[in-house]
Amino acid sequence: MTGMRNKPWASPLYVLYLAGAMAAMFAVYLWLAPGGHTAPQAQTEGELAIIPPKAMPVAPSVLRSSQGFGRIRVGIIAGHAGFDSGAVCDDGLTEVSVNTSIAGLVVNRLQREGIATDLLKEFDPRLEGYVATALVSIHADSCIYPEATGFKVASLEGSTNAANRSLVDCLTRHYAERTGLPFHEHSITYDMTQYHAFNEIAPLTAGAIIEVGFMLADRVFLTTQPELAADGITEGIQCFIREQRLQAQ
Ligand SMILES: [Zn+2]
């Protein structure tokens, strides 16, 4: 095979050049491959979507301020308060009364734990640019469907604030644990995921809305055991604050 010596593709220099080009291409492939140094891709908004903390932009927050952890603040919206009655049952039981009773108990519990907490109305003027560790709006579901039972929690759809997911998870877990109610996942509506307050609060304020139960099937629970509902929400918020503290370390 000596004749190959005269062909350029057989020369040692050319082979070296080819090897170098391949190595360079491989390096480019590694650079572009998923998990490499590319910008993190947006996660889908499914129930289980997890946005890795490292993908979040580094930004100052209430918790990560130079003043440490002393500035924790929570806002609780008593759904429909100061606006309308919300859902109304045939006998006159109103959603706003259910919401207000539970919201008041949550505020008392958080304040008892030394957490600065604001009780807010549905369209409270303080919501504009509201800066807090968390904002939770308390609502109850309609008095229409005899078979519908359970609660649900949602945050702003399409949000890149990873804290929202953590807040929803903590509330869901602890509310279910305390109340024994099932999660009624198929009735999460646009009104919940595009809840007006989510677009009013400061972007770094984690926000969630909870529908504490259905006013027909869960009526006895909602009207006679608001303390249990309040315990579940309070513990969910405490869980969220703990997680934020851990992340900030
Ligand atoms: Zn409502």
PDB file of C-alpha atoms and ligand atoms in Angstrom:
ATOM      1  CA  MET A   1       0.000   0.000   0.000  1.00  0.00           C
ATOM      2  CA  THR A   2       2.831   2.371  -0.525  1.00  0.00           C
ATOM      3  CA  GLY A   3       0.961   4.269  -3.234  1.00  0.00           C
ATOM      4  CA  MET A   4      -1.156   5.958  -0.566  1.00  0.00           C
ATOM      5  CA  ARG A   5       1.753   8.059   0.484  1.00  0.00           C
ATOM      6  CA  ASN A   6       1.155  10.315  -2.470  1.00  0.00           C
ATOM      7  CA  LYS A   7      -2.486  10.963  -1.609  1.00  0.00           C
ATOM      8  CA  PRO A   8      -3.108  14.006   0.595  1.00  0.00           C
ATOM      9  CA  TRP A   9      -5.695  12.263   2.829  1.00  0.00           C
ATOM     10  CA  ALA A  10      -3.091   9.716   3.801  1.00  0.00           C
ATOM     11  CA  SER A  11      -0.483  12.189   4.953  1.00  0.00           C
ATOM     12  CA  PRO A  12       0.200  12.288   8.715  1.00  0.00           C
ATOM     13  CA  LEU A  13      -0.464  16.053   8.814  1.00  0.00           C
ATOM     14  CA  TYR A  14      -3.883  15.627   7.250  1.00  0.00           C
ATOM     15  CA  VAL A  15      -4.809  12.859   9.702  1.00  0.00           C
ATOM     16  CA  LEU A  16      -3.727  15.142  12.533  1.00  0.00           C
ATOM     17  CA  TYR A  17      -5.858  17.933  11.087  1.00  0.00           C
ATOM     18  CA  LEU A  18      -8.888  15.619  10.860  1.00  0.00           C
ATOM     19  CA  ALA A  19      -8.427  14.430  14.440  1.00  0.00           C
ATOM     20  CA  GLY A  20      -8.173  18.016  15.641  1.00  0.00           C
ATOM     21  CA  ALA A  21     -11.320  19.033  13.776  1.00  0.00           C
ATOM     22  CA  MET A  22     -13.242  16.104  15.259  1.00  0.00           C
ATOM     23  CA  ALA A  23     -12.067  16.951  18.755  1.00  0.00           C
ATOM     24  CA  ALA A  24     -13.198  20.537  18.260  1.00  0.00           C
ATOM     25  CA  MET A  25     -16.615  19.425  17.026  1.00  0.00           C
ATOM     26  CA  PHE A  26     -16.969  17.095  19.978  1.00  0.00           C
ATOM     27  CA  ALA A  27     -16.160  19.947  22.339  1.00  0.00           C
ATOM     28  CA  VAL A  28     -18.840  22.086  20.697  1.00  0.00           C
ATOM     29  CA  TYR A  29     -21.300  19.202  21.038  1.00  0.00           C
ATOM     30  CA  LEU A  30     -20.525  18.873  24.748  1.00  0.00           C
ATOM     31  CA  TRP A  31     -20.996  22.611  25.166  1.00  0.00           C
ATOM     32  CA  LEU A  32     -24.410  22.572  23.521  1.00  0.00           C
ATOM     33  CA  ALA A  33     -25.665  19.268  24.890  1.00  0.00           C
ATOM     34  CA  PRO A  34     -28.433  19.366  27.530  1.00  0.00           C
ATOM     35  CA  GLY A  35     -26.862  19.659  30.951  1.00  0.00           C
ATOM     36  CA  GLY A  36     -23.938  21.548  29.471  1.00  0.00           C
ATOM     37  CA  HIS A  37     -23.401  25.245  29.691  1.00  0.00           C
ATOM     38  CA  THR A  38     -26.498  26.317  27.841  1.00  0.00           C
ATOM     39  CA  ALA A  39     -29.102  28.504  29.483  1.00  0.00           C
ATOM     40  CA  PRO A  40     -31.549  26.398  31.498  1.00  0.00           C
ATOM     41  CA  GLN A  41     -34.669  25.698  29.534  1.00  0.00           C
ATOM     42  CA  ALA A  42     -38.013  26.805  30.858  1.00  0.00           C
ATOM     43  CA  GLN A  43     -39.774  24.022  32.689  1.00  0.00           C
ATOM     44  CA  THR A  44     -43.270  23.027  31.772  1.00  0.00           C
ATOM     45  CA  GLU A  45     -46.014  24.155  34.084  1.00  0.00           C
ATOM     46  CA  GLY A  46     -47.305  20.713  34.999  1.00  0.00           C
ATOM     47  CA  GLU A  47     -48.182  19.824  38.562  1.00  0.00           C
ATOM     48  CA  LEU A  48     -44.846  18.162  39.126  1.00  0.00           C
ATOM     49  CA  ALA A  49     -42.658  20.639  37.297  1.00  0.00           C
ATOM     50  CA  ILE A  50     -39.684  21.498  39.431  1.00  0.00           C
ATOM     51  CA  ILE A  51     -37.589  24.496  38.652  1.00  0.00           C
ATOM     52  CA  PRO A  52     -34.109  23.851  39.997  1.00  0.00           C
ATOM     53  CA  PRO A  53     -33.037  26.597  42.381  1.00  0.00           C
ATOM     54  CA  LYS A  54     -29.816  27.106  40.410  1.00  0.00           C
ATOM     55  CA  ALA A  55     -31.836  28.182  37.383  1.00  0.00           C
ATOM     56  CA  MET A  56     -33.322  31.086  39.293  1.00  0.00           C
ATOM     57  CA  PRO A  57     -31.816  34.504  38.860  1.00  0.00           C
ATOM     58  CA  VAL A  58     -29.990  35.673  41.924  1.00  0.00           C
ATOM     59  CA  ALA A  59     -32.053  38.468  43.361  1.00  0.00           C
ATOM     60  CA  PRO A  60     -32.438  40.035  46.747  1.00  0.00           C
ATOM     61  CA  SER A  61     -35.553  39.024  48.621  1.00  0.00           C
ATOM     62  CA  VAL A  62     -37.151  39.710  51.919  1.00  0.00           C
ATOM     63  CA  LEU A  63     -35.426  36.639  53.305  1.00  0.00           C
ATOM     64  CA  ARG A  64     -32.033  37.113  51.733  1.00  0.00           C
ATOM     65  CA  SER A  65     -31.594  40.704  52.710  1.00  0.00           C
ATOM     66  CA  SER A  66     -28.473  41.740  54.565  1.00  0.00           C
ATOM     67  CA  GLN A  67     -30.599  42.114  57.663  1.00  0.00           C
ATOM     68  CA  GLY A  68     -30.925  38.349  57.888  1.00  0.00           C
ATOM     69  CA  PHE A  69     -34.174  36.576  58.673  1.00  0.00           C
ATOM     70  CA  GLY A  70     -35.798  39.169  60.833  1.00  0.00           C
ATOM     71  CA  ARG A  71     -38.070  40.646  58.207  1.00  0.00           C
ATOM     72  CA  ILE A  72     -40.432  37.786  57.568  1.00  0.00           C
ATOM     73  CA  ARG A  73     -43.879  39.097  56.735  1.00  0.00           C
ATOM     74  CA  VAL A  74     -47.011  37.288  55.649  1.00  0.00           C
ATOM     75  CA  GLY A  75     -50.170  38.655  54.040  1.00  0.00           C
ATOM     76  CA  ILE A  76     -53.508  36.855  54.371  1.00  0.00           C
ATOM     77  CA  ILE A  77     -56.393  37.863  52.119  1.00  0.00           C
ATOM     78  CA  ALA A  78     -59.858  37.141  53.472  1.00  0.00           C
ATOM     79  CA  GLY A  79     -61.429  36.313  50.121  1.00  0.00           C
ATOM     80  CA  HIS A  80     -64.179  38.722  48.977  1.00  0.00           C
ATOM     81  CA  ALA A  81     -63.855  40.813  52.155  1.00  0.00           C
ATOM     82  CA  GLY A  82     -64.686  44.444  51.497  1.00  0.00           C
ATOM     83  CA  PHE A  83     -65.990  43.609  48.040  1.00  0.00           C
ATOM     84  CA  ASP A  84     -68.864  41.115  47.833  1.00  0.00           C
ATOM     85  CA  SER A  85     -70.229  38.008  49.524  1.00  0.00           C
ATOM     86  CA  GLY A  86     -68.682  35.463  47.141  1.00  0.00           C
ATOM     87  CA  ALA A  87     -70.629  32.235  46.782  1.00  0.00           C
ATOM     88  CA  VAL A  88     -73.947  32.115  48.636  1.00  0.00           C
ATOM     89  CA  CYS A  89     -75.834  29.011  49.775  1.00  0.00           C
ATOM     90  CA  ASP A  90     -79.618  28.738  49.563  1.00  0.00           C
ATOM     91  CA  ASP A  91     -79.975  29.356  53.270  1.00  0.00           C
ATOM     92  CA  GLY A  92     -77.817  32.474  53.183  1.00  0.00           C
ATOM     93  CA  LEU A  93     -74.432  31.092  54.272  1.00  0.00           C
ATOM     94  CA  THR A  94     -71.877  33.285  52.483  1.00  0.00           C
ATOM     95  CA  GLU A  95     -68.391  32.482  51.303  1.00  0.00           C
ATOM     96  CA  VAL A  96     -67.053  35.748  52.687  1.00  0.00           C
ATOM     97  CA  SER A  97     -68.127  34.729  56.202  1.00  0.00           C
ATOM     98  CA  VAL A  98     -66.346  31.373  55.885  1.00  0.00           C
ATOM     99  CA  ASN A  99     -63.213  33.008  54.453  1.00  0.00           C
ATOM    100  CA  THR A 100     -63.114  35.805  57.011  1.00  0.00           C
ATOM    101  CA  SER A 101     -63.462  33.447  59.937  1.00  0.00           C
ATOM    102  CA  ILE A 102     -60.588  31.209  58.779  1.00  0.00           C
ATOM    103  CA  ALA A 103     -58.393  34.157  57.700  1.00  0.00           C
ATOM    104  CA  GLY A 104     -58.747  35.805  61.112  1.00  0.00           C
ATOM    105  CA  LEU A 105     -57.721  32.596  62.862  1.00  0.00           C
ATOM    106  CA  VAL A 106     -54.671  32.186  60.589  1.00  0.00           C
ATOM    107  CA  VAL A 107     -53.558  35.762  61.274  1.00  0.00           C
ATOM    108  CA  ASN A 108     -53.903  35.209  65.041  1.00  0.00           C
ATOM    109  CA  ARG A 109     -51.904  32.013  64.882  1.00  0.00           C
ATOM    110  CA  LEU A 110     -49.066  33.518  62.826  1.00  0.00           C
ATOM    111  CA  GLN A 111     -48.888  36.613  65.023  1.00  0.00           C
ATOM    112  CA  ARG A 112     -48.779  34.385  68.089  1.00  0.00           C
ATOM    113  CA  GLU A 113     -45.684  32.783  66.532  1.00  0.00           C
ATOM    114  CA  GLY A 114     -44.104  36.214  66.245  1.00  0.00           C
ATOM    115  CA  ILE A 115     -44.597  36.510  62.482  1.00  0.00           C
ATOM    116  CA  ALA A 116     -45.591  39.956  61.226  1.00  0.00           C
ATOM    117  CA  THR A 117     -48.900  39.317  59.458  1.00  0.00           C
ATOM    118  CA  ASP A 118     -51.305  41.569  57.586  1.00  0.00           C
ATOM    119  CA  LEU A 119     -54.997  40.761  57.251  1.00  0.00           C
ATOM    120  CA  LEU A 120     -55.951  42.024  53.792  1.00  0.00           C
ATOM    121  CA  LYS A 121     -59.214  42.612  51.963  1.00  0.00           C
ATOM    122  CA  GLU A 122     -59.906  41.180  48.511  1.00  0.00           C
ATOM    123  CA  PHE A 123     -58.890  44.373  46.714  1.00  0.00           C
ATOM    124  CA  ASP A 124     -56.802  45.840  49.478  1.00  0.00           C
ATOM    125  CA  PRO A 125     -54.848  48.914  48.302  1.00  0.00           C
ATOM    126  CA  ARG A 126     -51.776  47.496  50.094  1.00  0.00           C
ATOM    127  CA  LEU A 127     -51.617  44.660  47.524  1.00  0.00           C
ATOM    128  CA  GLU A 128     -50.069  46.937  44.897  1.00  0.00           C
ATOM    129  CA  GLY A 129     -46.351  46.131  45.031  1.00  0.00           C
ATOM    130  CA  TYR A 130     -46.883  44.224  48.303  1.00  0.00           C
ATOM    131  CA  VAL A 131     -43.528  43.001  49.624  1.00  0.00           C
ATOM    132  CA  ALA A 132     -43.715  39.941  51.872  1.00  0.00           C
ATOM    133  CA  THR A 133     -42.328  36.461  52.316  1.00  0.00           C
ATOM    134  CA  ALA A 134     -45.691  35.051  51.317  1.00  0.00           C
ATOM    135  CA  LEU A 135     -49.199  36.104  50.379  1.00  0.00           C
ATOM    136  CA  VAL A 136     -52.011  33.576  50.815  1.00  0.00           C
ATOM    137  CA  SER A 137     -55.576  34.260  49.717  1.00  0.00           C
ATOM    138  CA  ILE A 138     -58.326  32.241  51.381  1.00  0.00           C
ATOM    139  CA  HIS A 139     -61.463  31.338  49.435  1.00  0.00           C
ATOM    140  CA  ALA A 140     -64.135  28.639  49.583  1.00  0.00           C
ATOM    141  CA  ASP A 141     -65.831  26.785  46.757  1.00  0.00           C
ATOM    142  CA  SER A 142     -69.398  27.112  45.520  1.00  0.00           C
ATOM    143  CA  CYS A 143     -72.503  25.773  47.210  1.00  0.00           C
ATOM    144  CA  ILE A 144     -73.788  24.107  44.039  1.00  0.00           C
ATOM    145  CA  TYR A 145     -72.420  20.575  43.655  1.00  0.00           C
ATOM    146  CA  PRO A 146     -73.624  18.076  46.280  1.00  0.00           C
ATOM    147  CA  GLU A 147     -70.928  15.547  45.372  1.00  0.00           C
ATOM    148  CA  ALA A 148     -67.936  17.902  45.232  1.00  0.00           C
ATOM    149  CA  THR A 149     -65.634  17.710  48.247  1.00  0.00           C
ATOM    150  CA  GLY A 150     -62.060  18.768  48.835  1.00  0.00           C
ATOM    151  CA  PHE A 151     -59.691  21.696  48.638  1.00  0.00           C
ATOM    152  CA  LYS A 152     -57.210  23.032  46.139  1.00  0.00           C
ATOM    153  CA  VAL A 153     -54.184  25.307  46.081  1.00  0.00           C
ATOM    154  CA  ALA A 154     -52.730  27.195  43.107  1.00  0.00           C
ATOM    155  CA  SER A 155     -50.225  29.890  42.245  1.00  0.00           C
ATOM    156  CA  LEU A 156     -49.656  32.132  39.247  1.00  0.00           C
ATOM    157  CA  GLU A 157     -49.503  30.065  36.056  1.00  0.00           C
ATOM    158  CA  GLY A 158     -46.317  30.636  34.097  1.00  0.00           C
ATOM    159  CA  SER A 159     -44.512  32.171  37.049  1.00  0.00           C
ATOM    160  CA  THR A 160     -40.735  31.708  37.241  1.00  0.00           C
ATOM    161  CA  ASN A 161     -40.727  32.321  40.992  1.00  0.00           C
ATOM    162  CA  ALA A 162     -39.659  28.912  42.354  1.00  0.00           C
ATOM    163  CA  ALA A 163     -40.892  29.939  45.787  1.00  0.00           C
ATOM    164  CA  ASN A 164     -44.471  29.763  44.502  1.00  0.00           C
ATOM    165  CA  ARG A 165     -44.162  26.022  43.972  1.00  0.00           C
ATOM    166  CA  SER A 166     -42.738  25.544  47.424  1.00  0.00           C
ATOM    167  CA  LEU A 167     -45.579  27.562  48.971  1.00  0.00           C
ATOM    168  CA  VAL A 168     -48.214  25.546  47.086  1.00  0.00           C
ATOM    169  CA  ASP A 169     -46.584  22.254  48.074  1.00  0.00           C
ATOM    170  CA  CYS A 170     -46.336  23.189  51.761  1.00  0.00           C
ATOM    171  CA  LEU A 171     -49.950  24.411  51.910  1.00  0.00           C
ATOM    172  CA  THR A 172     -51.232  21.334  50.077  1.00  0.00           C
ATOM    173  CA  ARG A 173     -49.358  18.898  52.294  1.00  0.00           C
ATOM    174  CA  HIS A 174     -50.243  20.469  55.629  1.00  0.00           C
ATOM    175  CA  TYR A 175     -53.845  21.350  54.794  1.00  0.00           C
ATOM    176  CA  ALA A 176     -54.516  17.755  53.697  1.00  0.00           C
ATOM    177  CA  GLU A 177     -52.797  16.420  56.793  1.00  0.00           C
ATOM    178  CA  ARG A 178     -54.793  18.617  59.191  1.00  0.00           C
ATOM    179  CA  THR A 179     -58.213  18.450  57.587  1.00  0.00           C
ATOM    180  CA  GLY A 180     -58.234  15.029  55.940  1.00  0.00           C
ATOM    181  CA  LEU A 181     -59.858  16.627  52.875  1.00  0.00           C
ATOM    182  CA  PRO A 182     -58.859  15.325  49.427  1.00  0.00           C
ATOM    183  CA  PHE A 183     -57.158  17.544  46.860  1.00  0.00           C
ATOM    184  CA  HIS A 184     -59.786  18.442  44.246  1.00  0.00           C
ATOM    185  CA  GLU A 185     -57.310  18.911  41.419  1.00  0.00           C
ATOM    186  CA  HIS A 186     -59.680  18.910  38.464  1.00  0.00           C
ATOM    187  CA  SER A 187     -61.445  22.112  39.397  1.00  0.00           C
ATOM    188  CA  ILE A 188     -58.500  24.511  39.468  1.00  0.00           C
ATOM    189  CA  THR A 189     -59.720  27.397  37.349  1.00  0.00           C
ATOM    190  CA  TYR A 190     -58.322  30.352  35.449  1.00  0.00           C
ATOM    191  CA  ASP A 191     -59.594  32.515  38.302  1.00  0.00           C
ATOM    192  CA  MET A 192     -57.143  30.732  40.578  1.00  0.00           C
ATOM    193  CA  THR A 193     -54.053  30.577  38.354  1.00  0.00           C
ATOM    194  CA  GLN A 194     -54.546  34.149  37.129  1.00  0.00           C
ATOM    195  CA  TYR A 195     -55.807  35.462  40.469  1.00  0.00           C
ATOM    196  CA  HIS A 196     -55.733  39.264  40.384  1.00  0.00           C
ATOM    197  CA  ALA A 197     -53.499  39.729  43.432  1.00  0.00           C
ATOM    198  CA  PHE A 198     -50.700  37.654  41.856  1.00  0.00           C
ATOM    199  CA  ASN A 199     -50.210  40.416  39.327  1.00  0.00           C
ATOM    200  CA  GLU A 200     -50.341  43.181  41.923  1.00  0.00           C
ATOM    201  CA  ILE A 201     -47.841  41.961  44.536  1.00  0.00           C
ATOM    202  CA  ALA A 202     -44.090  42.522  44.184  1.00  0.00           C
ATOM    203  CA  PRO A 203     -42.569  39.896  41.841  1.00  0.00           C
ATOM    204  CA  LEU A 204     -40.486  38.322  44.621  1.00  0.00           C
ATOM    205  CA  THR A 205     -43.438  37.874  46.967  1.00  0.00           C
ATOM    206  CA  ALA A 206     -44.531  34.234  46.832  1.00  0.00           C
ATOM    207  CA  GLY A 207     -48.269  34.012  46.277  1.00  0.00           C
ATOM    208  CA  ALA A 208     -50.853  31.242  46.555  1.00  0.00           C
ATOM    209  CA  ILE A 209     -54.612  30.932  46.678  1.00  0.00           C
ATOM    210  CA  ILE A 210     -56.379  28.181  48.591  1.00  0.00           C
ATOM    211  CA  GLU A 211     -59.978  27.059  48.197  1.00  0.00           C
ATOM    212  CA  VAL A 212     -60.560  25.568  51.628  1.00  0.00           C
ATOM    213  CA  GLY A 213     -63.485  23.310  50.725  1.00  0.00           C
ATOM    214  CA  PHE A 214     -66.894  23.190  49.051  1.00  0.00           C
ATOM    215  CA  MET A 215     -69.625  25.023  50.891  1.00  0.00           C
ATOM    216  CA  LEU A 216     -72.188  22.281  50.330  1.00  0.00           C
ATOM    217  CA  ALA A 217     -70.503  18.922  50.895  1.00  0.00           C
ATOM    218  CA  ASP A 218     -67.817  20.294  53.249  1.00  0.00           C
ATOM    219  CA  ARG A 219     -70.166  22.709  54.981  1.00  0.00           C
ATOM    220  CA  VAL A 220     -70.160  21.082  58.416  1.00  0.00           C
ATOM    221  CA  PHE A 221     -66.381  21.060  58.500  1.00  0.00           C
ATOM    222  CA  LEU A 222     -66.052  24.653  57.239  1.00  0.00           C
ATOM    223  CA  THR A 223     -68.611  26.093  59.659  1.00  0.00           C
ATOM    224  CA  THR A 224     -67.880  24.077  62.789  1.00  0.00           C
ATOM    225  CA  GLN A 225     -64.131  23.477  62.538  1.00  0.00           C
ATOM    226  CA  PRO A 226     -62.587  26.621  61.076  1.00  0.00           C
ATOM    227  CA  GLU A 227     -59.767  26.168  63.615  1.00  0.00           C
ATOM    228  CA  LEU A 228     -58.672  22.979  61.859  1.00  0.00           C
ATOM    229  CA  ALA A 229     -58.634  24.721  58.485  1.00  0.00           C
ATOM    230  CA  ALA A 230     -56.654  27.575  60.030  1.00  0.00           C
ATOM    231  CA  ASP A 231     -54.164  25.147  61.589  1.00  0.00           C
ATOM    232  CA  GLY A 232     -53.559  23.519  58.190  1.00  0.00           C
ATOM    233  CA  ILE A 233     -52.931  26.858  56.470  1.00  0.00           C
ATOM    234  CA  THR A 234     -50.754  28.168  59.307  1.00  0.00           C
ATOM    235  CA  GLU A 235     -48.611  25.037  59.323  1.00  0.00           C
ATOM    236  CA  GLY A 236     -48.297  25.205  55.553  1.00  0.00           C
ATOM    237  CA  ILE A 237     -46.994  28.772  55.784  1.00  0.00           C
ATOM    238  CA  GLN A 238     -44.570  27.811  58.562  1.00  0.00           C
ATOM    239  CA  CYS A 239     -43.334  24.933  56.396  1.00  0.00           C
ATOM    240  CA  PHE A 240     -42.716  27.403  53.555  1.00  0.00           C
ATOM    241  CA  ILE A 241     -40.808  29.824  55.796  1.00  0.00           C
ATOM    242  CA  ARG A 242     -38.619  26.958  57.043  1.00  0.00           C
ATOM    243  CA  GLU A 243     -37.824  25.925  53.466  1.00  0.00           C
ATOM    244  CA  GLN A 244     -36.976  29.484  52.461  1.00  0.00           C
ATOM    245  CA  ARG A 245     -34.635  29.808  55.424  1.00  0.00           C
ATOM    246  CA  LEU A 246     -32.853  26.598  54.460  1.00  0.00           C
ATOM    247  CA  GLN A 247     -32.453  27.766  50.876  1.00  0.00           C
ATOM    248  CA  ALA A 248     -31.109  31.123  51.936  1.00  0.00           C
ATOM    249  CA  GLN A 249     -28.322  29.530  53.974  1.00  0.00           C
TER     250      GLN A 249
HETATM  251 ZN    ZN B   1     -64.093  33.154  46.298  1.00  0.00          ZN
END
